[in-house]
Tab-separated table of C-alpha atoms in Angstrom:
chain	number	residue	atom	x	y	z
Y	5	MET	CA	-139.472	32.498	107.043
Y	6	LEU	CA	-140.774	35.291	109.269
Y	7	PRO	CA	-143.902	34.670	111.343
Y	8	ILE	CA	-147.091	36.543	110.532
Y	9	ASN	CA	-148.135	38.776	113.426
Y	10	TYR	CA	-151.721	37.565	113.688
Y	11	PHE	CA	-152.061	39.581	116.890
Y	12	ALA	CA	-151.915	42.723	114.722
Y	13	GLY	CA	-154.528	41.455	112.261
Y	14	PRO	CA	-156.215	38.389	113.792
Y	15	GLU	CA	-159.148	38.139	111.368
Y	16	ALA	CA	-156.718	37.120	108.628
Y	17	TYR	CA	-156.084	33.868	110.520
Y	18	ASN	CA	-159.487	32.646	109.289
Y	19	SER	CA	-158.981	33.629	105.661
Y	20	ASP	CA	-155.304	33.495	104.672
Y	21	PHE	CA	-154.104	31.186	101.889
Y	22	PHE	CA	-150.459	30.295	101.243
Y	23	ASN	CA	-148.264	29.175	98.371
Y	24	SER	CA	-146.879	26.081	100.102
Y	25	THR	CA	-147.526	23.583	102.875
Y	26	ALA	CA	-144.361	24.839	104.606
Y	27	GLU	CA	-145.731	28.388	104.795
Y	28	ALA	CA	-149.220	27.243	105.788
Y	29	SER	CA	-148.070	24.924	108.573
Y	30	PHE	CA	-145.922	27.668	110.122
Y	31	ALA	CA	-148.699	30.248	109.868
Y	32	VAL	CA	-151.410	28.007	111.350
Y	33	SER	CA	-149.041	27.091	114.201
Y	34	THR	CA	-147.782	30.615	114.882
Y	35	PRO	CA	-150.154	31.797	117.665
Y	36	TYR	CA	-149.482	28.595	119.634
Y	37	LEU	CA	-145.719	28.634	119.019
Y	38	VAL	CA	-145.634	32.203	120.355
Y	39	ALA	CA	-147.599	31.228	123.473
Y	40	GLN	CA	-145.237	28.277	124.037
Y	41	GLY	CA	-142.125	30.427	123.698
Y	42	ASN	CA	-140.940	28.544	120.615
Y	43	ILE	CA	-140.853	31.710	118.485
Y	44	SER	CA	-141.141	35.410	119.248
Y	45	ILE	CA	-142.611	38.427	117.450
Y	46	PRO	CA	-141.442	41.994	118.131
Y	47	ASP	CA	-143.589	43.823	120.735
Y	48	VAL	CA	-145.622	40.684	121.473
Y	49	THR	CA	-145.533	39.556	125.111
Y	50	VAL	CA	-146.671	36.302	126.694
Y	51	SER	CA	-148.083	35.636	130.157
Y	52	GLY	CA	-149.516	32.148	130.536
Y	53	GLU	CA	-152.353	31.737	128.014
Y	54	THR	CA	-152.506	35.507	127.375
Y	55	VAL	CA	-150.597	37.026	124.476
Y	56	SER	CA	-150.560	40.833	124.216
Y	57	PHE	CA	-149.766	43.221	121.391
Y	58	ASN	CA	-150.306	46.984	121.178
Y	59	ASN	CA	-152.238	47.022	124.490
Y	60	THR	CA	-154.611	44.311	123.247
Y	61	ALA	CA	-154.720	40.950	125.027
Y	62	PHE	CA	-155.562	37.688	123.263
Y	63	THR	CA	-156.242	34.260	124.712
Y	64	VAL	CA	-154.350	31.420	123.019
Y	65	LEU	CA	-155.663	27.930	123.769
Y	66	THR	CA	-154.681	24.596	122.260
Y	67	ASN	CA	-155.589	21.075	123.292
Y	68	TYR	CA	-155.358	17.645	121.696
Y	69	ILE	CA	-158.799	16.084	121.274
Y	70	ASN	CA	-160.309	13.586	118.870
Y	71	PRO	CA	-163.469	14.281	116.825
Y	72	GLY	CA	-166.568	15.026	118.886
Y	73	PRO	CA	-166.997	16.717	122.264
Y	74	ASN	CA	-164.509	15.670	124.912
Y	75	SER	CA	-165.029	15.391	128.657
Y	76	SER	CA	-164.516	19.126	129.153
Y	77	GLY	CA	-167.192	20.028	126.635
Y	78	GLU	CA	-164.726	21.448	124.124
Y	79	ASN	CA	-165.597	20.729	120.529
Y	80	TYR	CA	-163.381	19.412	117.771
Y	81	TYR	CA	-165.397	21.110	115.016
Y	82	THR	CA	-166.427	24.675	114.317
Y	83	GLU	CA	-168.393	26.422	111.584
Y	84	THR	CA	-166.392	26.633	108.382
Y	85	PRO	CA	-164.949	30.156	107.902
Y	86	ALA	CA	-166.362	31.852	104.814
Y	87	ALA	CA	-163.013	31.874	102.987
Y	88	PHE	CA	-162.803	28.068	103.146
Y	89	GLU	CA	-166.417	27.128	102.362
Y	90	PRO	CA	-165.739	26.374	98.654
Y	91	VAL	CA	-163.114	23.750	99.574
Y	92	TRP	CA	-164.526	22.575	102.931
Y	93	PRO	CA	-168.210	22.103	102.060
Y	94	LYS	CA	-169.481	21.017	105.494
Y	95	PRO	CA	-169.894	22.952	108.775
Y	96	LEU	CA	-167.468	20.516	110.418
Y	97	TYR	CA	-164.269	22.517	110.118
Y	98	PRO	CA	-161.349	21.429	112.336
Y	99	ASP	CA	-161.223	23.974	115.148
Y	100	ALA	CA	-158.079	26.053	114.666
Y	101	VAL	CA	-159.662	29.476	114.226
Y	102	PHE	CA	-159.738	32.980	115.689
Y	103	THR	CA	-162.893	34.133	117.505
Y	104	PRO	CA	-163.235	37.882	118.171
Y	105	ALA	CA	-164.041	38.954	121.712
Y	106	THR	CA	-167.545	40.156	122.559
Y	107	GLY	CA	-166.218	42.284	125.408
Y	108	ALA	CA	-162.780	43.348	126.554
Y	109	GLY	CA	-159.765	41.770	124.926
Y	110	GLY	CA	-158.880	40.996	121.359
Y	111	GLY	CA	-160.370	37.501	121.135
Y	112	THR	CA	-159.243	33.886	121.222
Y	113	PHE	CA	-157.066	31.685	119.045
Y	114	THR	CA	-158.356	28.141	119.615
Y	115	GLY	CA	-156.685	24.957	118.422
Y	116	THR	CA	-158.673	22.024	119.790
Y	117	LEU	CA	-158.048	19.163	117.393
Y	118	ASP	CA	-155.960	16.080	116.712
Y	119	CYS	CA	-153.113	15.572	114.249
Y	120	VAL	CA	-155.226	15.052	111.126
Y	121	GLY	CA	-157.492	17.932	112.104
Y	122	PHE	CA	-154.392	20.103	112.200
Y	123	GLY	CA	-153.224	18.613	108.908
Y	124	CYS	CA	-156.518	19.329	107.175
Y	125	ARG	CA	-156.537	22.872	108.580
Y	126	VAL	CA	-153.074	23.346	107.067
Y	127	ILE	CA	-153.635	21.913	103.601
Y	128	THR	CA	-156.999	23.672	103.116
Y	129	ALA	CA	-155.007	26.901	103.480
Y	130	VAL	CA	-152.651	26.052	100.592
Y	131	GLY	CA	-153.436	27.488	97.160
Y	132	SER	CA	-156.770	29.276	97.048
Y	133	ASN	CA	-160.464	28.631	97.625
Y	134	ASP	CA	-160.757	27.386	94.044
Y	135	PRO	CA	-161.029	23.571	94.316
Y	136	GLN	CA	-158.781	23.263	91.253
Y	137	ASN	CA	-156.026	25.165	93.065
Y	138	ASN	CA	-156.374	23.946	96.641
Y	139	ALA	CA	-154.179	21.287	98.232
Y	140	TYR	CA	-156.997	19.674	100.213
Y	141	SER	CA	-159.385	19.508	97.246
Y	142	LEU	CA	-156.686	18.234	94.902
Y	143	LEU	CA	-155.711	15.493	97.350
Y	144	HIS	CA	-159.284	14.208	97.169
Y	145	GLN	CA	-159.171	14.343	93.382
Y	146	GLN	CA	-155.982	12.248	93.312
Y	147	VAL	CA	-157.060	9.504	95.726
Y	148	ASP	CA	-157.621	6.186	93.945
Y	149	PHE	CA	-160.998	5.228	95.387
Y	150	ASP	CA	-160.743	1.784	93.772
Y	151	ALA	CA	-157.814	1.101	96.109
Y	152	ILE	CA	-158.894	2.579	99.453
Y	153	HIS	CA	-161.708	4.062	101.484
Y	154	PHE	CA	-161.264	7.790	102.171
Y	155	ALA	CA	-163.376	10.382	103.943
Y	156	ALA	CA	-165.683	12.551	101.836
Y	157	PRO	CA	-164.770	16.214	101.187
Y	158	GLY	CA	-165.417	18.299	104.293
Y	159	ILE	CA	-164.833	15.419	106.711
Y	160	VAL	CA	-161.495	14.901	108.461
Y	161	PRO	CA	-159.972	11.590	107.287
Y	162	THR	CA	-158.133	9.257	109.626
Y	163	ALA	CA	-154.340	9.221	109.814
Y	164	LEU	CA	-154.469	5.678	108.435
Y	165	GLU	CA	-156.448	6.860	105.401
Y	166	ILE	CA	-153.869	9.581	104.735
Y	167	ALA	CA	-150.867	7.279	105.154
Y	168	ILE	CA	-152.141	4.558	102.844
Y	169	ALA	CA	-153.471	7.042	100.253
Y	170	PHE	CA	-150.047	8.489	99.429
Y	171	PRO	CA	-148.724	5.297	97.729
Y	172	VAL	CA	-151.835	5.067	95.510
Y	173	LEU	CA	-152.157	8.703	94.441
Y	174	LEU	CA	-153.258	9.309	90.877
Y	175	PRO	CA	-151.092	11.724	88.820
Y	176	GLY	CA	-151.286	15.364	89.856
Y	177	ARG	CA	-149.727	18.016	92.087
Y	178	TRP	CA	-149.476	15.647	95.050
Y	179	SER	CA	-146.646	13.124	94.784
Y	180	TYR	CA	-145.462	10.149	96.823
Y	181	VAL	CA	-141.930	10.877	98.073
Y	182	ALA	CA	-141.022	7.803	100.133
Y	183	GLY	CA	-142.597	5.118	102.251
Y	184	CYS	CA	-142.708	1.627	103.633
Y	185	ILE	CA	-145.984	-0.283	103.774
Y	186	SER	CA	-147.405	-3.640	104.725
Y	187	ALA	CA	-149.703	-4.177	101.741
Y	188	SER	CA	-151.295	-7.304	103.227
Y	189	THR	CA	-152.152	-5.488	106.459
Y	190	ILE	CA	-153.693	-2.607	104.499
Y	191	GLN	CA	-155.642	-4.982	102.241
Y	192	GLU	CA	-157.033	-6.800	105.280
Y	193	ALA	CA	-158.180	-3.512	106.793
Y	194	GLU	CA	-159.778	-2.430	103.527
Y	195	ASN	CA	-161.597	-5.777	103.237
Y	196	GLU	CA	-163.017	-5.323	106.734
Y	197	GLU	CA	-164.152	-1.792	105.909
Y	198	SER	CA	-165.813	-2.939	102.673
Y	199	GLN	CA	-167.697	-5.680	104.513
Y	200	LYS	CA	-168.788	-3.267	107.243
Y	201	LEU	CA	-170.124	-0.821	104.640
Y	202	ASN	CA	-171.503	-3.592	102.411
Y	203	GLN	CA	-169.443	-2.316	99.477
Y	204	PRO	CA	-167.365	-4.034	96.784
Y	205	LEU	CA	-163.858	-4.960	97.896
Y	206	LYS	CA	-161.013	-2.566	97.182
Y	207	THR	CA	-157.729	-3.676	95.596
Y	208	TYR	CA	-154.773	-1.996	97.259
Y	209	THR	CA	-151.893	-1.458	94.838
Y	210	GLY	CA	-149.463	0.678	96.871
Y	211	GLU	CA	-145.788	-0.210	97.201
Y	212	SER	CA	-142.854	0.828	99.358
Y	213	GLN	CA	-140.620	3.516	97.870
Y	214	SER	CA	-137.093	4.804	98.471
Y	215	GLY	CA	-136.245	8.471	98.926
Y	216	LEU	CA	-136.595	9.506	102.570
Y	217	SER	CA	-133.386	11.557	102.354
Y	218	THR	CA	-134.964	13.671	99.575
Y	219	ALA	CA	-137.810	14.932	101.791
Y	220	GLN	CA	-138.192	18.703	102.100
Y	221	ALA	CA	-139.704	21.278	104.421
Y	222	GLY	CA	-143.472	21.199	103.952
Y	223	ASP	CA	-143.644	17.500	103.090
Y	224	ILE	CA	-146.300	15.523	104.929
Y	225	VAL	CA	-145.135	12.597	107.066
Y	226	SER	CA	-147.932	10.205	107.968
Y	227	PHE	CA	-148.037	7.073	110.090
Y	228	GLY	CA	-150.916	4.606	109.660
Y	229	TYR	CA	-151.870	2.007	112.291
Y	230	THR	CA	-154.545	-0.674	112.072
Y	231	ALA	CA	-154.323	-1.478	115.797
Y	232	GLY	CA	-153.059	0.313	118.884
Y	233	HIS	CA	-153.849	3.439	120.862
Y	234	SER	CA	-154.655	5.457	117.702
Y	235	ASN	CA	-154.909	5.049	113.932
Y	236	GLY	CA	-151.699	6.934	113.211
Y	237	HIS	CA	-150.190	10.396	113.078
Y	238	PHE	CA	-149.913	13.377	110.686
Y	239	MET	CA	-146.986	15.848	110.670
Y	240	VAL	CA	-145.544	18.585	108.462
Y	241	LEU	CA	-141.750	18.757	108.104
Y	242	THR	CA	-140.168	22.083	109.056
Y	243	ALA	CA	-136.806	21.224	107.432
Y	244	VAL	CA	-135.026	18.487	105.497
Y	245	PRO	CA	-134.375	15.307	107.525
Y	246	GLU	CA	-131.050	15.397	109.387
Y	247	ARG	CA	-129.018	12.211	109.339
Y	248	VAL	CA	-127.737	11.294	112.828
Y	249	PRO	CA	-125.587	8.417	114.173
Y	250	LEU	CA	-127.178	4.988	114.423
Y	251	ASP	CA	-126.501	4.904	118.155
Y	252	GLU	CA	-129.187	7.596	118.652
Y	253	VAL	CA	-131.523	4.572	118.763
Y	254	LEU	CA	-131.207	1.928	121.470
Y	255	ASN	CA	-130.789	-1.575	119.994
Y	256	PRO	CA	-132.101	-0.890	116.478
Y	257	GLU	CA	-133.078	-3.854	114.323
Y	258	SER	CA	-130.392	-5.129	111.935
Y	259	PHE	CA	-132.266	-3.842	108.881
Y	260	VAL	CA	-132.003	-0.252	110.179
Y	261	LYS	CA	-129.090	1.325	108.293
Y	262	GLN	CA	-129.815	5.047	108.697
Y	263	VAL	CA	-131.423	7.290	111.320
Y	264	TYR	CA	-132.897	10.698	110.558
Y	265	ARG	CA	-133.992	13.397	112.975
Y	266	ILE	CA	-137.039	15.202	111.643
Y	267	SER	CA	-138.558	18.427	112.971
Y	268	VAL	CA	-142.303	18.874	112.601
Y	269	TYR	CA	-145.384	20.938	113.291
Y	270	ASP	CA	-148.327	18.828	114.433
Y	271	SER	CA	-150.949	18.367	117.137
Y	272	THR	CA	-150.159	15.755	119.718
Y	273	ASP	CA	-151.240	14.657	123.178
Y	274	ALA	CA	-149.429	15.339	126.446
Y	275	GLY	CA	-147.107	13.090	128.460
Y	276	GLY	CA	-145.564	10.185	126.587
Y	277	SER	CA	-147.068	11.388	123.292
Y	278	LEU	CA	-144.791	14.443	123.159
Y	279	HIS	CA	-141.717	14.482	120.929
Y	280	PHE	CA	-138.069	15.278	121.558
Y	281	ASN	CA	-137.378	19.012	122.108
Y	282	ASP	CA	-141.105	19.595	122.214
Y	283	SER	CA	-142.503	23.125	122.499
Y	284	ARG	CA	-145.438	21.808	124.540
Y	285	ARG	CA	-143.566	20.491	127.600
Y	286	ASN	CA	-142.053	21.786	130.828
Y	287	SER	CA	-143.235	25.276	131.897
Y	288	ASN	CA	-145.314	25.982	128.822
Y	289	PRO	CA	-148.955	26.783	129.532
Y	290	GLN	CA	-150.044	24.319	126.826
Y	291	SER	CA	-148.876	20.748	127.361
Y	292	CYS	CA	-150.560	19.374	124.250
Y	293	GLY	CA	-152.191	20.394	120.993
Y	294	ILE	CA	-150.554	22.341	118.153
Y	295	GLY	CA	-146.803	22.822	118.446
Y	296	TYR	CA	-143.300	21.866	117.397
Y	297	GLY	CA	-141.296	18.709	118.078
Y	298	GLU	CA	-138.651	16.338	116.764
Y	299	LEU	CA	-138.802	12.584	116.039
Y	300	LEU	CA	-136.434	9.912	114.785
Y	301	LEU	CA	-137.204	8.083	111.543
Y	302	LEU	CA	-135.394	4.799	110.942
Y	303	ALA	CA	-134.553	3.846	107.374
Y	304	ASN	CA	-133.372	0.667	105.695
Y	305	GLU	CA	-130.623	0.282	103.089
Y	306	GLN	CA	-133.084	1.370	100.391
Y	307	ASP	CA	-133.741	4.680	102.244
Y	308	GLN	CA	-137.317	3.689	103.060
Y	309	PRO	CA	-138.794	4.762	106.443
Y	310	VAL	CA	-139.176	1.429	108.222
Y	311	GLY	CA	-139.611	2.620	111.816
Y	312	PHE	CA	-139.771	5.586	114.167
Y	313	VAL	CA	-139.165	6.783	117.699
Y	314	PHE	CA	-141.967	9.179	118.650
Y	315	GLY	CA	-140.239	10.832	121.607
Y	316	PRO	CA	-138.138	10.348	124.756
Y	317	GLU	CA	-140.686	8.065	126.414
Y	318	GLU	CA	-141.127	5.776	123.393
Y	319	ARG	CA	-139.167	2.811	122.096
Y	320	PRO	CA	-138.810	2.143	118.343
Y	321	HIS	CA	-141.861	0.983	116.410
Y	322	TYR	CA	-141.502	-0.771	113.047
Y	323	VAL	CA	-143.717	-1.444	110.051
Y	324	THR	CA	-145.501	-4.702	110.805
Y	325	GLY	CA	-143.816	-7.805	109.419
Y	326	LEU	CA	-140.314	-6.364	109.571
Y	327	SER	CA	-139.563	-6.956	113.254
Y	328	GLN	CA	-140.132	-9.928	115.529
Y	329	LEU	CA	-140.509	-7.678	118.576
Y	330	ALA	CA	-143.938	-7.528	120.213
Y	331	ASP	CA	-145.616	-4.181	119.641
Y	332	GLU	CA	-148.980	-2.778	120.681
Y	333	LEU	CA	-149.067	-0.874	117.386
Y	334	VAL	CA	-149.755	-2.535	114.070
Y	335	VAL	CA	-147.979	-0.085	111.773
Y	336	ALA	CA	-149.366	-0.532	108.273
Y	337	ALA	CA	-147.630	2.410	106.613
Y	338	LEU	CA	-145.008	5.111	107.108
Y	339	THR	CA	-145.240	7.484	104.144
Y	340	VAL	CA	-144.124	10.900	102.941
Y	341	ALA	CA	-145.849	13.033	100.292
Y	342	ARG	CA	-145.415	16.460	98.731
Y	343	PHE	CA	-147.732	19.093	97.271
Y	344	GLN	CA	-146.283	21.403	94.641
């Protein structure tokens, strides 16, 4: 698909809706992909964090931060743009928006958020601002709240909440494509959350499911951790998974029968958190935040995603209970879902 030249009409960045998650993820990522040199647009030039078109200069900034102000004073949230208020009913919108300049210059595209902030920004832009035709609103309507805790509408959920929600979706336009879960690990986490909130216990009913090879561009890939350096990760596929030789992975576990390379749009941190062939590394002005990268997903004989390699500085991680190797991550779920 061709990129939208948001430098010709930047206000549309805060109001556009799309027919699919594939289109929305590319559009939301476009200003940052241009700044990183991952894609180009005719007559658009890049110099560091400045992107120019038709003699108008724009600042393009992206940074990976978690909810709340970080040490630099940047904020994860912004006021909800008017177009999205019906489906994002709180003034806590994940900050991937365009802000017009008050003086010289065309304004600033800012993407200061984490992976699920990016994911929510993407899926709120799919469909329309009618809650009955919006991917974000419909996801909330399909979550089985008897099975899991999940953030209220207008609040960014955790990556863990997303990953474990996909296997317990109620019928609707969202569907569970494939996944591998540790149901006991998820149930333990849900019990702890219920006790903390003084609520009745949930009963998690999700199961692992075959079908990783059937994933498509626009599908959501989500990792859920109950312990480690984060609670998981959220990505949007840019293409179908590509099967690669098993020896792409160093010393895979015996239950790994297939390896897939996936290409994604997401928001990720710098350094060891970057992916293979990442748009955010090397000479790019942005070393983290919204961008493009590639990962390896490891599948078992049933074509379930049982593990992953996040990038060149990472070793394989597996769903807890499958491997005897020590791991700082407790991976409760690796799941894929589709909106259509």
